[in-house]
PDB file of C-alpha atoms in Angstrom:
ATOM      1  CA  UNK A   1     -89.462  45.936  24.874  1.00 61.00           C
ATOM      2  CA  UNK A   2     -86.172  47.853  24.826  1.00 63.00           C
ATOM      3  CA  UNK A   3     -84.820  45.558  27.509  1.00 65.00           C
ATOM      4  CA  UNK A   4     -85.719  42.512  25.431  1.00 59.00           C
ATOM      5  CA  UNK A   5     -83.773  43.938  22.502  1.00 64.00           C
ATOM      6  CA  UNK A   6     -80.699  44.210  24.745  1.00 69.00           C
ATOM      7  CA  UNK A   7     -81.015  40.609  25.952  1.00 71.00           C
ATOM      8  CA  UNK A   8     -81.570  39.109  22.499  1.00 65.00           C
ATOM      9  CA  UNK A   9     -77.939  39.417  21.295  1.00 73.00           C
ATOM     10  CA  UNK A  10     -76.707  37.792  24.511  1.00 69.00           C
ATOM     11  CA  UNK A  11     -79.082  34.867  24.102  1.00 62.00           C
ATOM     12  CA  UNK A  12     -78.079  34.548  20.464  1.00 65.00           C
ATOM     13  CA  UNK A  13     -74.424  34.354  21.486  1.00 65.00           C
ATOM     14  CA  UNK A  14     -75.132  31.753  24.160  1.00 63.00           C
ATOM     15  CA  UNK A  15     -77.093  29.423  21.943  1.00 64.00           C
ATOM     16  CA  UNK A  16     -75.116  29.900  18.750  1.00 62.00           C
ATOM     17  CA  UNK A  17     -71.461  30.557  19.535  1.00 60.00           C
ATOM     18  CA  UNK A  18     -70.851  28.645  22.767  1.00 60.00           C
ATOM     19  CA  UNK A  19     -71.814  25.174  21.489  1.00 56.00           C
ATOM     20  CA  UNK A  20     -69.646  25.656  18.399  1.00 56.00           C
ATOM     21  CA  UNK A  21     -66.637  26.612  20.480  1.00 54.00           C
ATOM     22  CA  UNK A  22     -67.253  23.690  22.820  1.00 48.00           C
ATOM     23  CA  UNK A  23     -67.458  21.216  19.922  1.00 53.00           C
ATOM     24  CA  UNK A  24     -63.760  21.732  19.380  1.00 54.00           C
ATOM     25  CA  UNK A  25     -63.240  20.143  22.808  1.00 62.00           C
ATOM     26  CA  UNK A  26     -65.498  17.112  22.422  1.00 80.00           C
ATOM     27  CA  UNK A  27     -68.847  18.719  23.059  1.00 80.00           C
ATOM     28  CA  UNK A  28     -70.923  15.493  23.173  1.00 83.00           C
ATOM     29  CA  UNK A  29     -68.723  14.080  25.937  1.00 85.00           C
ATOM     30  CA  UNK A  30     -68.975  17.258  28.008  1.00 85.00           C
ATOM     31  CA  UNK A  31     -72.769  17.362  27.614  1.00 87.00           C
ATOM     32  CA  UNK A  32     -73.040  13.682  28.522  1.00 88.00           C
ATOM     33  CA  UNK A  33     -70.947  14.180  31.646  1.00 90.00           C
ATOM     34  CA  UNK A  34     -73.064  17.151  32.676  1.00 91.00           C
ATOM     35  CA  UNK A  35     -76.288  15.160  32.260  1.00 93.00           C
ATOM     36  CA  UNK A  36     -74.837  12.257  34.264  1.00 92.00           C
ATOM     37  CA  UNK A  37     -73.597  14.555  37.019  1.00 93.00           C
ATOM     38  CA  UNK A  38     -76.912  16.410  37.139  1.00 93.00           C
ATOM     39  CA  UNK A  39     -78.931  13.201  37.338  1.00 94.00           C
ATOM     40  CA  UNK A  40     -76.667  11.710  40.012  1.00 93.00           C
ATOM     41  CA  UNK A  41     -76.683  14.856  42.147  1.00 93.00           C
ATOM     42  CA  UNK A  42     -80.448  15.228  41.900  1.00 94.00           C
ATOM     43  CA  UNK A  43     -80.987  11.659  43.108  1.00 94.00           C
ATOM     44  CA  UNK A  44     -78.174  11.356  45.681  1.00 92.00           C
ATOM     45  CA  UNK A  45     -78.545  14.773  47.310  1.00 92.00           C
ATOM     46  CA  UNK A  46     -80.174  13.201  50.358  1.00 94.00           C
ATOM     47  CA  UNK A  47     -76.894  11.387  51.038  1.00 93.00           C
ATOM     48  CA  UNK A  48     -75.456  14.703  52.177  1.00 93.00           C
ATOM     49  CA  UNK A  49     -77.145  14.292  55.571  1.00 95.00           C
ATOM     50  CA  UNK A  50     -75.192  11.218  56.742  1.00 93.00           C
ATOM     51  CA  UNK A  51     -72.039  12.451  54.979  1.00 94.00           C
ATOM     52  CA  UNK A  52     -72.104  15.799  56.793  1.00 94.00           C
ATOM     53  CA  UNK A  53     -72.950  14.158  60.120  1.00 95.00           C
ATOM     54  CA  UNK A  54     -69.941  11.870  59.705  1.00 94.00           C
ATOM     55  CA  UNK A  55     -67.552  14.661  58.664  1.00 94.00           C
ATOM     56  CA  UNK A  56     -68.598  16.983  61.482  1.00 94.00           C
ATOM     57  CA  UNK A  57     -68.578  14.164  64.051  1.00 94.00           C
ATOM     58  CA  UNK A  58     -64.988  13.362  63.111  1.00 93.00           C
ATOM     59  CA  UNK A  59     -63.984  17.023  63.359  1.00 92.00           C
ATOM     60  CA  UNK A  60     -65.872  18.258  66.450  1.00 93.00           C
ATOM     61  CA  UNK A  61     -67.406  15.256  68.188  1.00 93.00           C
ATOM     62  CA  UNK A  62     -70.514  13.105  67.894  1.00 93.00           C
ATOM     63  CA  UNK A  63     -72.954  15.488  69.613  1.00 94.00           C
ATOM     64  CA  UNK A  64     -71.961  18.356  67.334  1.00 93.00           C
ATOM     65  CA  UNK A  65     -72.143  16.084  64.304  1.00 92.00           C
ATOM     66  CA  UNK A  66     -75.580  14.746  65.211  1.00 94.00           C
ATOM     67  CA  UNK A  67     -77.092  18.182  65.778  1.00 94.00           C
ATOM     68  CA  UNK A  68     -75.283  20.801  63.709  1.00 95.00           C
ATOM     69  CA  UNK A  69     -74.147  18.224  61.154  1.00 94.00           C
ATOM     70  CA  UNK A  70     -77.739  17.159  60.573  1.00 95.00           C
ATOM     71  CA  UNK A  71     -78.889  20.739  59.957  1.00 96.00           C
ATOM     72  CA  UNK A  72     -75.936  21.559  57.695  1.00 95.00           C
ATOM     73  CA  UNK A  73     -76.556  18.252  55.888  1.00 95.00           C
ATOM     74  CA  UNK A  74     -80.121  19.341  55.167  1.00 96.00           C
ATOM     75  CA  UNK A  75     -78.755  22.498  53.576  1.00 95.00           C
ATOM     76  CA  UNK A  76     -76.250  20.516  51.518  1.00 93.00           C
ATOM     77  CA  UNK A  77     -79.040  18.141  50.468  1.00 95.00           C
ATOM     78  CA  UNK A  78     -80.982  21.062  49.075  1.00 95.00           C
ATOM     79  CA  UNK A  79     -77.859  22.569  47.501  1.00 93.00           C
ATOM     80  CA  UNK A  80     -76.660  19.380  45.785  1.00 93.00           C
ATOM     81  CA  UNK A  81     -80.143  18.478  44.539  1.00 95.00           C
ATOM     82  CA  UNK A  82     -80.786  21.952  43.134  1.00 93.00           C
ATOM     83  CA  UNK A  83     -77.347  22.016  41.474  1.00 92.00           C
ATOM     84  CA  UNK A  84     -78.236  18.675  39.888  1.00 93.00           C
ATOM     85  CA  UNK A  85     -81.504  20.055  38.558  1.00 94.00           C
ATOM     86  CA  UNK A  86     -79.678  23.135  37.265  1.00 92.00           C
ATOM     87  CA  UNK A  87     -77.165  20.907  35.461  1.00 91.00           C
ATOM     88  CA  UNK A  88     -79.993  18.928  33.867  1.00 93.00           C
ATOM     89  CA  UNK A  89     -81.814  22.059  32.731  1.00 93.00           C
ATOM     90  CA  UNK A  90     -78.683  23.741  31.333  1.00 90.00           C
ATOM     91  CA  UNK A  91     -76.905  20.643  30.027  1.00 88.00           C
ATOM     92  CA  UNK A  92     -76.511  22.157  26.553  1.00 89.00           C
ATOM     93  CA  UNK A  93     -74.258  24.925  27.922  1.00 87.00           C
ATOM     94  CA  UNK A  94     -70.876  23.382  28.821  1.00 85.00           C
ATOM     95  CA  UNK A  95     -70.122  24.796  32.280  1.00 86.00           C
ATOM     96  CA  UNK A  96     -68.102  23.415  35.159  1.00 86.00           C
ATOM     97  CA  UNK A  97     -69.989  21.960  38.095  1.00 86.00           C
ATOM     98  CA  UNK A  98     -71.045  24.336  40.854  1.00 89.00           C
ATOM     99  CA  UNK A  99     -70.971  21.703  43.588  1.00 91.00           C
ATOM    100  CA  UNK A 100     -67.603  20.310  44.677  1.00 91.00           C
ATOM    101  CA  UNK A 101     -66.934  17.386  44.617  1.00 90.00           C
ATOM    102  CA  UNK A 102     -68.886  16.556  41.461  1.00 88.00           C
ATOM    103  CA  UNK A 103     -70.389  13.388  42.955  1.00 89.00           C
ATOM    104  CA  UNK A 104     -71.269  12.730  46.572  1.00 90.00           C
ATOM    105  CA  UNK A 105     -69.131   9.586  46.685  1.00 89.00           C
ATOM    106  CA  UNK A 106     -65.993  11.484  45.627  1.00 88.00           C
ATOM    107  CA  UNK A 107     -64.058  12.608  48.710  1.00 85.00           C
ATOM    108  CA  UNK A 108     -66.702  11.355  51.132  1.00 86.00           C
ATOM    109  CA  UNK A 109     -64.490  12.511  54.010  1.00 86.00           C
ATOM    110  CA  UNK A 110     -64.701  16.231  53.098  1.00 89.00           C
ATOM    111  CA  UNK A 111     -67.581  18.667  53.443  1.00 89.00           C
ATOM    112  CA  UNK A 112     -69.311  19.777  50.254  1.00 88.00           C
ATOM    113  CA  UNK A 113     -68.586  23.264  48.901  1.00 88.00           C
ATOM    114  CA  UNK A 114     -70.051  25.358  46.125  1.00 87.00           C
ATOM    115  CA  UNK A 115     -68.608  27.622  43.451  1.00 85.00           C
ATOM    116  CA  UNK A 116     -70.039  31.126  43.284  1.00 78.00           C
ATOM    117  CA  UNK A 117     -69.764  31.574  39.508  1.00 76.00           C
ATOM    118  CA  UNK A 118     -70.433  29.751  36.269  1.00 70.00           C
ATOM    119  CA  UNK A 119     -67.262  28.833  34.413  1.00 75.00           C
ATOM    120  CA  UNK A 120     -67.178  27.563  30.864  1.00 73.00           C
ATOM    121  CA  UNK A 121     -65.300  24.330  30.188  1.00 68.00           C
TER     122      UNK A 121
END
């Protein structure tokens, strides 16, 4: 119970202050972009497999790309899809995307990377 009393002010700040601050910077647009990015990443996460195979084949050869690239692509599929679901669930909190690039079709020639922290927009 004591722990809940410590968490309550933090939750209050998240749900009350953050949206008001974000409204000064076009809050509806930011929320809409986050929903669109989350939906797109949830659906297109499976595209990470051929993307990663292609990127790794270009860097280290076709055998490496077909084997290691496939396995890494499976990991990126899971990562991009879960980041998309996270964006959809937390769309009301205006944070920057965890997955880079935001969409799979942006910079299709580079491997996907992930941010380790949440950053407010």
